[in-house]
XYZ file of C-alpha atoms in Angstrom:
161
model
C 103.155 54.851 -36.729
C 106.676 53.442 -36.646
C 108.613 53.734 -33.397
C 112.329 53.067 -33.717
C 114.387 52.772 -30.541
C 118.080 53.304 -31.274
C 119.162 52.458 -27.699
C 121.854 49.834 -27.148
C 120.189 48.028 -24.228
C 116.664 47.270 -23.073
C 113.614 45.304 -24.173
C 112.912 47.595 -27.142
C 116.534 48.501 -27.984
C 117.216 48.339 -31.733
C 113.551 47.550 -32.405
C 111.218 48.857 -35.098
C 107.687 48.704 -33.702
C 104.897 49.309 -36.181
C 101.382 50.350 -35.186
C 98.484 50.269 -37.643
C 95.124 51.663 -36.567
C 96.481 52.203 -33.053
C 97.383 48.541 -32.516
C 100.847 47.004 -32.554
C 101.233 45.074 -35.786
C 104.874 43.954 -35.744
C 108.075 44.248 -33.742
C 111.245 43.795 -35.782
C 114.941 43.876 -35.007
C 116.584 46.801 -36.741
C 120.000 48.410 -37.049
C 120.446 52.132 -36.528
C 123.552 54.309 -36.830
C 126.846 53.294 -35.234
C 127.035 56.721 -33.530
C 130.667 57.461 -34.333
C 132.717 59.495 -36.790
C 133.496 57.526 -39.951
C 134.613 57.904 -43.523
C 132.048 56.545 -45.997
C 132.963 54.793 -49.248
C 132.493 58.159 -50.982
C 135.252 59.653 -48.826
C 132.793 61.823 -46.900
C 133.516 62.045 -43.151
C 130.481 62.294 -40.893
C 128.915 60.973 -37.705
C 126.917 57.835 -38.467
C 123.940 58.794 -36.325
C 120.227 58.167 -36.591
C 118.672 61.454 -35.423
C 115.950 61.277 -32.772
C 112.646 63.044 -33.293
C 109.216 62.960 -34.916
C 109.097 62.745 -38.695
C 106.953 62.134 -41.724
C 108.326 60.490 -44.867
C 109.848 63.022 -47.246
C 110.527 60.749 -50.226
C 109.843 57.095 -51.022
C 111.692 55.086 -53.660
C 111.560 51.403 -54.554
C 115.242 51.578 -55.515
C 117.865 54.177 -54.661
C 121.616 54.418 -55.193
C 123.471 55.835 -52.182
C 126.257 58.121 -53.358
C 127.615 58.198 -49.805
C 127.923 54.431 -49.376
C 128.184 53.503 -53.091
C 125.469 50.876 -52.859
C 121.957 50.124 -54.086
C 119.121 50.282 -51.566
C 115.593 48.855 -51.820
C 112.269 49.928 -50.342
C 113.567 53.296 -49.172
C 111.519 55.693 -47.010
C 113.486 58.903 -46.392
C 112.446 60.866 -43.317
C 115.195 63.437 -42.682
C 117.872 64.431 -45.177
C 119.641 61.315 -46.428
C 118.418 59.188 -43.505
C 115.827 56.543 -44.366
C 114.393 53.166 -43.538
C 115.465 50.592 -46.131
C 116.218 46.946 -46.762
C 119.625 45.569 -45.885
C 121.265 42.683 -47.675
C 121.183 39.170 -46.254
C 124.912 39.600 -45.525
C 123.897 42.063 -42.785
C 120.904 40.226 -41.266
C 123.098 39.073 -38.351
C 123.672 42.773 -37.474
C 119.953 43.459 -37.010
C 119.373 44.189 -33.344
C 122.666 46.125 -33.073
C 123.885 49.589 -34.038
C 125.464 48.830 -37.386
C 124.419 51.354 -40.043
C 125.702 54.594 -41.475
C 122.687 56.343 -39.914
C 119.772 54.778 -41.749
C 117.319 52.316 -40.228
C 117.960 48.873 -41.694
C 115.347 46.134 -41.994
C 115.122 42.716 -43.634
C 114.009 42.875 -47.270
C 110.483 41.588 -46.588
C 110.052 43.966 -43.628
C 111.263 47.026 -45.543
C 108.901 46.063 -48.382
C 105.959 45.761 -45.954
C 106.688 49.155 -44.363
C 107.162 50.772 -47.792
C 103.791 49.378 -48.939
C 102.032 50.656 -45.801
C 103.501 54.148 -46.286
C 102.632 54.365 -49.976
C 99.185 52.792 -49.496
C 98.369 55.550 -46.989
C 98.443 58.057 -49.852
C 99.333 61.683 -49.436
C 96.961 64.100 -47.766
C 97.038 67.355 -45.838
C 98.780 66.825 -42.485
C 100.215 69.021 -39.733
C 103.957 69.722 -39.770
C 105.968 68.866 -36.667
C 109.153 70.035 -35.066
C 111.599 67.257 -34.160
C 110.288 67.337 -30.570
C 106.806 66.401 -31.801
C 105.176 69.806 -31.339
C 103.032 71.173 -34.133
C 104.703 73.920 -36.152
C 102.530 77.025 -36.319
C 102.536 80.261 -38.273
C 100.405 83.194 -37.120
C 98.763 80.881 -34.573
C 97.700 78.242 -37.126
C 99.233 74.817 -37.770
C 101.468 74.635 -40.822
C 99.826 72.150 -43.177
C 101.689 70.196 -45.849
C 100.728 67.469 -48.262
C 102.536 64.337 -47.159
C 102.141 60.626 -46.445
C 99.983 60.048 -43.391
C 102.710 58.112 -41.599
C 104.524 58.989 -38.390
C 108.108 57.900 -37.771
C 109.392 58.378 -34.223
C 113.062 57.759 -33.475
C 114.019 57.659 -29.819
C 116.925 56.619 -27.646
C 115.478 55.024 -24.523
C 117.515 52.503 -22.573
C 115.774 49.923 -20.407
C 112.393 49.820 -22.148
């Protein structure tokens, strides 16, 4: 389980907290979206937000080229649309701990690699589908089951924690 707090202030603000087997394994500084309207290098105008909610990885890639930001990304774990966790370059390490991304969740290279390995090592299996509020999606009274990585990504915005 990865809990990402996109808040600006508080003990866990801009932190990526990773739990393995129910126990906290690491607590890293991260950078989430700047939360403002911007024009990306592609010319696309959008709000650089990291959406809150409960997610499972949708796609994992060791390397990915972002058409929006015209840059290469490493150790990418997509979890909603084009929003993912990924490595940032050393040029941006000083921004970790602050809102500084185009919406993705940035980590140091070694941290993004570790998270990527944990996600892909978990393998895919049948898991319940969730709504963004964390409730189980049902159809005809039964949980909707999908085949996905057994990893939970929770993005929240909680000041003061």
